[in-house]
Tab-separated table of C-alpha atoms and ligand atoms in Angstrom:
chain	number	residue	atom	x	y	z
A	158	UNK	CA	119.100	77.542	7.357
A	159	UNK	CA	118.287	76.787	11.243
A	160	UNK	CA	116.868	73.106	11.535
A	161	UNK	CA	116.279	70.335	13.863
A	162	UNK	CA	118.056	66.834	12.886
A	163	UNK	CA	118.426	63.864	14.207
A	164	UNK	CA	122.305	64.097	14.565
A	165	UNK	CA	122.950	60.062	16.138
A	166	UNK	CA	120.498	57.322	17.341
A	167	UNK	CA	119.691	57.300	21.357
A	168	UNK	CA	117.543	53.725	22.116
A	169	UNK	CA	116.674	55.256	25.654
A	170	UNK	CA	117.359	59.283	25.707
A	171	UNK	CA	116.261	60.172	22.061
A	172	UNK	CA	116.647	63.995	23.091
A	173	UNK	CA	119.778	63.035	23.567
A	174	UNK	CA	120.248	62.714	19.797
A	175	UNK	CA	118.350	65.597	19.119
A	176	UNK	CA	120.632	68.900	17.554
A	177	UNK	CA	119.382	72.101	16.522
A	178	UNK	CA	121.744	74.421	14.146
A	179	UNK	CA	122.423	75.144	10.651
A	180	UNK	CA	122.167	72.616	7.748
A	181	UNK	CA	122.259	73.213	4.214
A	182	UNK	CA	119.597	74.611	1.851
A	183	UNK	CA	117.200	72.366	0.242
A	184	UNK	CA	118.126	70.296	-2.941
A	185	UNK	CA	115.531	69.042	-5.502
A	186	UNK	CA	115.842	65.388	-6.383
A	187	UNK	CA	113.438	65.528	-9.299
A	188	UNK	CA	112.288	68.886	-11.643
A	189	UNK	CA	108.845	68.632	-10.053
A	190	UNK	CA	110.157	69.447	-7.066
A	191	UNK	CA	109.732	72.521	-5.163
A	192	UNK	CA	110.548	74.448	-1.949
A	193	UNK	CA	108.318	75.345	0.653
A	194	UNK	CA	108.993	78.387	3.596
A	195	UNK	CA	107.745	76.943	6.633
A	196	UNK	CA	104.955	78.613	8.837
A	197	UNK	CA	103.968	76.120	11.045
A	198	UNK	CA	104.960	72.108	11.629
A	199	UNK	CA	103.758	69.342	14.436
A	200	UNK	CA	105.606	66.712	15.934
A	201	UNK	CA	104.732	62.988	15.596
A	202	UNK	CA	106.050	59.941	17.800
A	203	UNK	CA	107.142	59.579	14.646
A	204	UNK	CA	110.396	62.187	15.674
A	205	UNK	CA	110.770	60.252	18.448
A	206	UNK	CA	111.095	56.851	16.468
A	207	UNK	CA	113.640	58.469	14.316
A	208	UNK	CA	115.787	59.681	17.035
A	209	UNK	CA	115.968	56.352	18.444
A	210	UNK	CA	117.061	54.819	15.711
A	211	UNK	CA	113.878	53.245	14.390
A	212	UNK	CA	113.341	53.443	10.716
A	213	UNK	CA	116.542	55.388	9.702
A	214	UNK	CA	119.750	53.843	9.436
A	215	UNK	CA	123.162	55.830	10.094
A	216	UNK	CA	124.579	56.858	7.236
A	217	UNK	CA	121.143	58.774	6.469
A	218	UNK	CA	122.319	61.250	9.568
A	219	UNK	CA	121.984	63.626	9.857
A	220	UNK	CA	118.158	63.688	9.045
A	221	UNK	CA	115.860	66.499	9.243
A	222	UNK	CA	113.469	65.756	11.668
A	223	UNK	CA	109.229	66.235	10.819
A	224	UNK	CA	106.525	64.934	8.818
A	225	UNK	CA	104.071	68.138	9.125
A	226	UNK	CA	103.898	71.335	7.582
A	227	UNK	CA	102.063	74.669	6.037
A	228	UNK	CA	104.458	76.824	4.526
A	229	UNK	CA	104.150	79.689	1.547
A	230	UNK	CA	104.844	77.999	-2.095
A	231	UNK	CA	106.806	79.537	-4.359
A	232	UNK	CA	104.449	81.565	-5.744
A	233	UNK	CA	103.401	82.781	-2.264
A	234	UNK	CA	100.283	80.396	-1.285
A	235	UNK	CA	99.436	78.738	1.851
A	236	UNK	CA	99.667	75.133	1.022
A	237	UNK	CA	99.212	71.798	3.020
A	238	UNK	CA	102.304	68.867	2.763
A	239	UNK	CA	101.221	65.743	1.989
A	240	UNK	CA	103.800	63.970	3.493
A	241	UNK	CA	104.635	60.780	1.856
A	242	UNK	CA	106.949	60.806	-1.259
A	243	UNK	CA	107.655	59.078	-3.532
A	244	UNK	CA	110.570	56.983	-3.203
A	245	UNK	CA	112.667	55.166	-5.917
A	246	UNK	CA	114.390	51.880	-3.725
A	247	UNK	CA	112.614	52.020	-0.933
A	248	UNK	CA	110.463	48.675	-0.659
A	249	UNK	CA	107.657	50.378	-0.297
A	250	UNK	CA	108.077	52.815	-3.490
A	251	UNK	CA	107.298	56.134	-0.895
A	252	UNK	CA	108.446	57.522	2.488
A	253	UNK	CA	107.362	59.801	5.052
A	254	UNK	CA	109.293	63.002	4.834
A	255	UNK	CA	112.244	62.351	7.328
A	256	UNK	CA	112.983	59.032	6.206
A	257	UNK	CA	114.444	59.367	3.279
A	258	UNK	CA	114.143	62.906	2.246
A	259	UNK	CA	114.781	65.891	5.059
A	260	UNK	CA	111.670	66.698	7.057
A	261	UNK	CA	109.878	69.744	7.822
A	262	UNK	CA	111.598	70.963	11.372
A	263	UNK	CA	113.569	73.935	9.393
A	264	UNK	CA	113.075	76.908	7.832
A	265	UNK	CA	112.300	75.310	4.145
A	266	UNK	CA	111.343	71.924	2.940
A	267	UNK	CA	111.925	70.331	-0.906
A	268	UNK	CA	108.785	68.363	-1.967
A	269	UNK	CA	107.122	67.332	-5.043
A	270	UNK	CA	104.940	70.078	-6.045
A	271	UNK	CA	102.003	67.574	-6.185
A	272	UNK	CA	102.229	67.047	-2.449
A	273	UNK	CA	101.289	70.750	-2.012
A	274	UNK	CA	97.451	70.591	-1.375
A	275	UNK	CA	95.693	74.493	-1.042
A	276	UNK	CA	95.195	75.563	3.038
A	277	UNK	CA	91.391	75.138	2.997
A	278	UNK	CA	89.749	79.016	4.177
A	279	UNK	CA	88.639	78.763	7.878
A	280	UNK	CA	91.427	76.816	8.867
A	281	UNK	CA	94.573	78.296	10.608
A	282	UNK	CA	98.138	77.731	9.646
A	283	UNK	CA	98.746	76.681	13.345
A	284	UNK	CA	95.776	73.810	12.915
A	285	UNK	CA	96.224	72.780	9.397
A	286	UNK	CA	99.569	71.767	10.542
A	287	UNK	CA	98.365	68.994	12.618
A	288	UNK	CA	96.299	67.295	10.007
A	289	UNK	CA	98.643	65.561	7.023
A	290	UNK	CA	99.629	62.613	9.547
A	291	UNK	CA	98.461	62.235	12.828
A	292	UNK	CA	94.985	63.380	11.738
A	293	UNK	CA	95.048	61.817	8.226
A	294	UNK	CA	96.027	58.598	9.710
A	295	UNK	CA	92.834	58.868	12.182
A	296	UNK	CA	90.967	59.770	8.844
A	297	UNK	CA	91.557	56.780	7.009
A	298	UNK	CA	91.620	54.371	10.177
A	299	UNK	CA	87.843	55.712	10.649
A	300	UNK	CA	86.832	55.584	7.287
A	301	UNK	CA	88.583	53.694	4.730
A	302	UNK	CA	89.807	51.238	6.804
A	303	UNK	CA	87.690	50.783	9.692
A	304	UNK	CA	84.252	51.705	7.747
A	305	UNK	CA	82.817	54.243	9.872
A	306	UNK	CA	79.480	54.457	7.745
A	307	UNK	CA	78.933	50.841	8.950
A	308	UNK	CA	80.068	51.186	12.913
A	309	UNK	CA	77.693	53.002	15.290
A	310	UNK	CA	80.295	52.703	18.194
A	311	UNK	CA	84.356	53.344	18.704
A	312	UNK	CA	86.837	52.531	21.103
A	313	UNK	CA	89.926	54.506	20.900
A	314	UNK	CA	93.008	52.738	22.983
A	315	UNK	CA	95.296	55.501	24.476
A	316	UNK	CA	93.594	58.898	23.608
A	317	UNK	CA	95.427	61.470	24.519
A	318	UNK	CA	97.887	60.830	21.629
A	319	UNK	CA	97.892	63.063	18.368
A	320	UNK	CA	96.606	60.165	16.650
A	321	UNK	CA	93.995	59.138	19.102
A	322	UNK	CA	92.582	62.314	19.367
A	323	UNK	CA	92.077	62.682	16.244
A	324	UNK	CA	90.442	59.662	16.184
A	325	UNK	CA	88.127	60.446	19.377
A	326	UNK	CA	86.973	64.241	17.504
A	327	UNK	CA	86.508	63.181	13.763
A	328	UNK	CA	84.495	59.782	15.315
A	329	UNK	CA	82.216	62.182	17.280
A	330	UNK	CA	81.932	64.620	14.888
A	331	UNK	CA	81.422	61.201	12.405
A	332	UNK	CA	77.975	60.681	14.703
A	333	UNK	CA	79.297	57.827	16.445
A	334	UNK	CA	79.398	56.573	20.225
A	335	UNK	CA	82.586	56.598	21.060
A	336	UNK	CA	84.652	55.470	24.159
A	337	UNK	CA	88.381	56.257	24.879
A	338	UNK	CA	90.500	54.460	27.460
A	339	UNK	CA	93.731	56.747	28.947
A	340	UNK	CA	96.419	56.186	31.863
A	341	UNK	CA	95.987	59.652	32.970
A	342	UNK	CA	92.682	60.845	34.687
A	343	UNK	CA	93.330	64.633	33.766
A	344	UNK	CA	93.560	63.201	30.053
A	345	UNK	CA	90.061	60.831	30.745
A	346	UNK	CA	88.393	64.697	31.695
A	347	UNK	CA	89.608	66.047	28.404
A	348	UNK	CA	88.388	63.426	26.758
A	349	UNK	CA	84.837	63.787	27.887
A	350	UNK	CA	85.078	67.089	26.795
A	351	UNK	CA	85.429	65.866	23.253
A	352	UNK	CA	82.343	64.072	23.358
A	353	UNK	CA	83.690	60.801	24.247
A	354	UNK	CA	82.780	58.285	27.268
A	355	UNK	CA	86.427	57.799	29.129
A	356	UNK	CA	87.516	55.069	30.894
A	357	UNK	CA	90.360	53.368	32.691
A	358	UNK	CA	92.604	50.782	30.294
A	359	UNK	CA	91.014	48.065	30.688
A	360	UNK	CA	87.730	48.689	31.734
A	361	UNK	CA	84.742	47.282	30.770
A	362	UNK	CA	82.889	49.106	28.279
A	363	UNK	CA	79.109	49.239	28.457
A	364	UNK	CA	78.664	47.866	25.123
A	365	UNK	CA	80.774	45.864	22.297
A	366	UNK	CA	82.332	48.135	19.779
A	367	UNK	CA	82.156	47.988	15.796
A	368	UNK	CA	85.554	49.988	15.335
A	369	UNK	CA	88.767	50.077	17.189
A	370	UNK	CA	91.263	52.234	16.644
A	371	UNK	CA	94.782	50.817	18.022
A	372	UNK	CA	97.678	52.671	18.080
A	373	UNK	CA	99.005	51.471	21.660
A	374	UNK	CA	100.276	47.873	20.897
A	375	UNK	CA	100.898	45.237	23.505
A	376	UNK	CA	99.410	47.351	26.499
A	377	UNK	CA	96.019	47.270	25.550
A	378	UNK	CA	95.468	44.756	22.402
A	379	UNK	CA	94.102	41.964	24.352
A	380	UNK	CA	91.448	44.815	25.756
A	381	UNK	CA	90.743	46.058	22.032
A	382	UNK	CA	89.903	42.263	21.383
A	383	UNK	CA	87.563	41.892	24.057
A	384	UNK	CA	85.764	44.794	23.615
A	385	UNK	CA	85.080	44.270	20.096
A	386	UNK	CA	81.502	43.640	19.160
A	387	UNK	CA	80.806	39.840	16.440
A	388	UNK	CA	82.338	41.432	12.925
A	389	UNK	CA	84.111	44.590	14.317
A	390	UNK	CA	86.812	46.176	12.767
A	391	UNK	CA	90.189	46.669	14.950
A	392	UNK	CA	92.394	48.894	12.927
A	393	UNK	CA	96.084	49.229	13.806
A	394	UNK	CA	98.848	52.076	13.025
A	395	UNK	CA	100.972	51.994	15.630
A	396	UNK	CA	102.400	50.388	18.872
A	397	UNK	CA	103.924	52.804	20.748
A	398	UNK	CA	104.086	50.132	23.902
A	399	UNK	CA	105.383	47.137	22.040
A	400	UNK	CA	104.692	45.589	18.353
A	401	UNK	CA	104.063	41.820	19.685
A	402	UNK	CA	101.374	41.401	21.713
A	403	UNK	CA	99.696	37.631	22.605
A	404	UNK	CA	97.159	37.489	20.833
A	405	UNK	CA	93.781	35.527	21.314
A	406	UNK	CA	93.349	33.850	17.788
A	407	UNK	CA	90.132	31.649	19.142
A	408	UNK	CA	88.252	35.204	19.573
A	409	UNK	CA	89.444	36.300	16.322
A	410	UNK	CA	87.623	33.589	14.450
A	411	UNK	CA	85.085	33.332	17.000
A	412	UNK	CA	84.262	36.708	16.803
A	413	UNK	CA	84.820	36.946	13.024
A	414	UNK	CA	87.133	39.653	13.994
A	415	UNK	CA	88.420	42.022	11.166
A	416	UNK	CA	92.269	43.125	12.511
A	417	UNK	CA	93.486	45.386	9.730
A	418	UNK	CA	96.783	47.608	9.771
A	419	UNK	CA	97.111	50.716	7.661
A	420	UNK	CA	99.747	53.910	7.573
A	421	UNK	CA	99.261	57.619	6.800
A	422	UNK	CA	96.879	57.855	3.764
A	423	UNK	CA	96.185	59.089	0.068
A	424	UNK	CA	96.252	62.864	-0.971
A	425	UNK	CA	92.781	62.334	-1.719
A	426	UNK	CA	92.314	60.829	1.900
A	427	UNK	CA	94.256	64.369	3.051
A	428	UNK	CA	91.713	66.790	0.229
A	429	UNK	CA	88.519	65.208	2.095
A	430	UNK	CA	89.744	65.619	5.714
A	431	UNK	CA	90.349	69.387	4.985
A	432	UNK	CA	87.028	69.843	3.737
A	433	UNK	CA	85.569	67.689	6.689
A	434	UNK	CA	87.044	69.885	9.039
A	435	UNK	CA	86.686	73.140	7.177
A	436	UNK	CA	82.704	71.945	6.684
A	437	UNK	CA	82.155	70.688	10.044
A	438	UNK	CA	84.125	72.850	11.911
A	439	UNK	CA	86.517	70.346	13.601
A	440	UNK	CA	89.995	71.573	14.958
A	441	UNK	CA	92.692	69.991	16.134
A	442	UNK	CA	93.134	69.290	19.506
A	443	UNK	CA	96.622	71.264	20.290
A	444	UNK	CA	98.752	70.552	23.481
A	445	UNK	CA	100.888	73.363	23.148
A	446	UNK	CA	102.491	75.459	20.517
A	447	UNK	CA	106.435	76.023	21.033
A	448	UNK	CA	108.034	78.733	18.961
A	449	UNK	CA	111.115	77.274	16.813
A	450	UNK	CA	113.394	79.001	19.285
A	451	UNK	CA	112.432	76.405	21.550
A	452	UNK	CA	111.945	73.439	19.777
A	453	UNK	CA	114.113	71.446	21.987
A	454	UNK	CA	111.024	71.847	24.331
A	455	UNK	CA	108.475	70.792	21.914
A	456	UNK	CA	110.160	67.282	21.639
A	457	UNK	CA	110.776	67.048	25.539
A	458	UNK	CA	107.126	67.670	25.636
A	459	UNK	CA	106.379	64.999	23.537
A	460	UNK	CA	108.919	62.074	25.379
A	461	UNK	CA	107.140	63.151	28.656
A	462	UNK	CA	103.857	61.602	27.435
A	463	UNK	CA	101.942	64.073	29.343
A	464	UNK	CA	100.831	65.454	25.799
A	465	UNK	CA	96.804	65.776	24.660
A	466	UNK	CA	96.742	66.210	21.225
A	467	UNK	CA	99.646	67.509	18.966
A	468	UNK	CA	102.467	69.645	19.667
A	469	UNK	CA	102.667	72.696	17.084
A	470	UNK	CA	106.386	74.442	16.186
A	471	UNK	CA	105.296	78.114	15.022
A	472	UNK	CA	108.595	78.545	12.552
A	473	UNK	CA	107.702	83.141	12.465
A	474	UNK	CA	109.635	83.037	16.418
B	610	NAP	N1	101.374	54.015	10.638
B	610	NAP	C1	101.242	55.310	10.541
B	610	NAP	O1	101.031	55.863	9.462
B	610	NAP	C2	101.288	56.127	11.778
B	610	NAP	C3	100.920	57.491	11.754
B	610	NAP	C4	100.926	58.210	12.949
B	610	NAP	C5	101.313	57.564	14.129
B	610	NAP	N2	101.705	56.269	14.116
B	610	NAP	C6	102.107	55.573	15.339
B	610	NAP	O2	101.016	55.631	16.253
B	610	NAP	C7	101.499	55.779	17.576
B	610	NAP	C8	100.884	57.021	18.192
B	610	NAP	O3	101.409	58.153	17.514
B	610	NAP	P1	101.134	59.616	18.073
B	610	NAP	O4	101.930	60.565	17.238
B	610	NAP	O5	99.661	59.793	18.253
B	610	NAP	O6	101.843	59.485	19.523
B	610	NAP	P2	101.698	60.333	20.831
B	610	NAP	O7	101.028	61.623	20.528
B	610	NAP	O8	103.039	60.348	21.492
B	610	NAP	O9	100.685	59.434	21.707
B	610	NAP	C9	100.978	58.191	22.221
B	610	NAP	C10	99.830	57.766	23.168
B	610	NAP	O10	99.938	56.365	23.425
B	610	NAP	C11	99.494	56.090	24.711
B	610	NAP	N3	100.487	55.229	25.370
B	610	NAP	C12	101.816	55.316	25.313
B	610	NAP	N4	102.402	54.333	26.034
B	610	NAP	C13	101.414	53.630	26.556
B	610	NAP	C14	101.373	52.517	27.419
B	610	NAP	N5	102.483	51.917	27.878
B	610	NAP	N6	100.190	52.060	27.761
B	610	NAP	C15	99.075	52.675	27.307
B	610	NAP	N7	99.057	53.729	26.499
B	610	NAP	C16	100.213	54.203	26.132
B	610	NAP	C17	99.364	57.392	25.454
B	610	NAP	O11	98.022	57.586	25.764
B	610	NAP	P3	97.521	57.928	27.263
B	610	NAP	O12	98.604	58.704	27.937
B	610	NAP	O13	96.279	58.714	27.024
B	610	NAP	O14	97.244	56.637	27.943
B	610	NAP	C18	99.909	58.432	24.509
B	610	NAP	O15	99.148	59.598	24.581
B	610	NAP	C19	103.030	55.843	17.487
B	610	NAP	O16	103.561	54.562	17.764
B	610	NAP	C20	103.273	56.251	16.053
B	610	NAP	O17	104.533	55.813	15.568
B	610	NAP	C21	101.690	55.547	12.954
């Protein structure tokens, strides 16, 4: 079957270890395991980790690349992956699909038959597809996490990712003020558009927040710190621009600062954010969507970082 694998480890041209071509059907570790035809999948910086070499180690390659899907069960229903497996050995007793079990950038996918959660009605295969990380991880940073039902405002560091614009619609749509700092002032205008007030990294907000929601890293921590309201929550999943920031400690106890880290989320976490977008009518924000033809396109998108909001792969062209 055609698929798209992580075929080496490139530190500073991960397209470069990017191949596209045939790999071998789909085995099933366990009995509970089934296979799933792919309809539709989105790419994550995730892909982009794993092609540099971050998170997989070499004699795992080559690795199907992708975290995301919707795809036809075996008895023909539209189902949602829930992408994180379990994993016997791994430290952390699961793994994202890609890691340690091939991904979801081909034309079928082996996965528990658990992790197969029904494609909510009202919600496209195309936009469903965006949801079980980038989206769920906004989910839980919001809610779980960074207890929405207690914050009345929310900065979000870097929006025009998939994970920060996530964040910036399901806030809004959450009833909550929320600001969103970006590099790029086309991005900033998009961001409006989404109901958020955007600013310049950096900036001075017009208030303290209750919530931040941090997946940037070193290039903007030291703002999410100081634009944190006494008690606020800053919630952190990723660090796309560097895992070691300098950190203020005196305004983390001053402040009585809550810094909390989380990845992905539960199934159940996945179950209530298709009914919250189903129910509210919140859709993904989609940059683009690149047949499977082209999906060497779909990650050069990504690298660029001129994305807002997720790139889809539509696996019918
Ligand atoms: N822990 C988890 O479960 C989990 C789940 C999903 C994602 N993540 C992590 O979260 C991060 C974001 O993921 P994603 O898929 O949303 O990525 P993405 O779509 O590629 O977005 C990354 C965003 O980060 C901002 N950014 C990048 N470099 C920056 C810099 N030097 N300074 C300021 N902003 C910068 C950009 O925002 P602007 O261009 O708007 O400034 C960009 O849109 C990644 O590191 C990913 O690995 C973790």
């Amino acid at each position: 079957m055609r698929a798209a694998y992580a075929s080496a480890f490139d530190a500073d041209n991960p397209l470069a270890a990017l191949t596209v071509g045939e790999r071998p059907e789909p085995t099933h570790p366990q009995d509970d395991w089934v296979t799933v035809q792919v309809r539709a999948s989105s790419l994550n910086h995730h892909d982009l980790w794993s092609l540099r070499g971050v998170g997989l180690t070499g004699d795992q390659l080559p690795m199907i690349l992708g975290c995301d899907a919707v795809g036809e069960d075996p008895e023909g229903n539209h189902v949602v992956i829930y992408p994180v497996v379990p994993t016997p050995g791994d430290p952390r007793g699961m793994s994202i699909l890609s890691e340690h079990f091939p991904g979801t950038f081909a034309e079928r996918v082996a996965v528990p038959r658990m992790n197969l959660l029904p494609l909510p009605a009202g919600l496209s295969v195309t936009d469903a597809a965006c949801l079980p990380t980038a989206w769920l991880t906004a989910w839980r940073m919001l809610t779980t996490k960074g207890r929405a039902d207690e914050a009345e405002s929310v900065l979000v560091q870097g929006a025009g990712g998939g994970v920060a614009t996530a964040a910036v619609a399901l806030g809004h749509a959450l009833g909550k003020r929320v600001y969103a700092t970006s590099r790029d002032a086309a991005k900033r205008d998009r961001i409006t558009e989404l109901g958020a007030t955007a600013l310049e990294p950096g900036a001075r907000l017009p208030e303290r927040v209750d919530l931040v929601i941090e997946t940037v890293g070193a290039a903007t921590f030291d703002h999410s710190l100081k634009s944190a309201a006494p008690g606020a929550r800053i919630v952190v999943s990723g660090a796309t621009a560097g895992h070691e920031p300098k950190v203020n400690l005196r305004r983390v106890f001053a402040m009585q600062l809550e810094i909390l880290g989380t990845s992905m989320g539960t199934p159940g976490e996945l179950t209530e954010l298709l009914a919250f977008c189903a129910e509210h009518e919140v859709r993904p924000v989609v940059d683009s969507v690149v047949p499977f033809s082209r999906v060497e396109e779909a990650f050069a998108r990504l690298n660029s970082g001129d994305v807002f909001g997720k790139v889809v792969i539509d696996h019918s062209v």
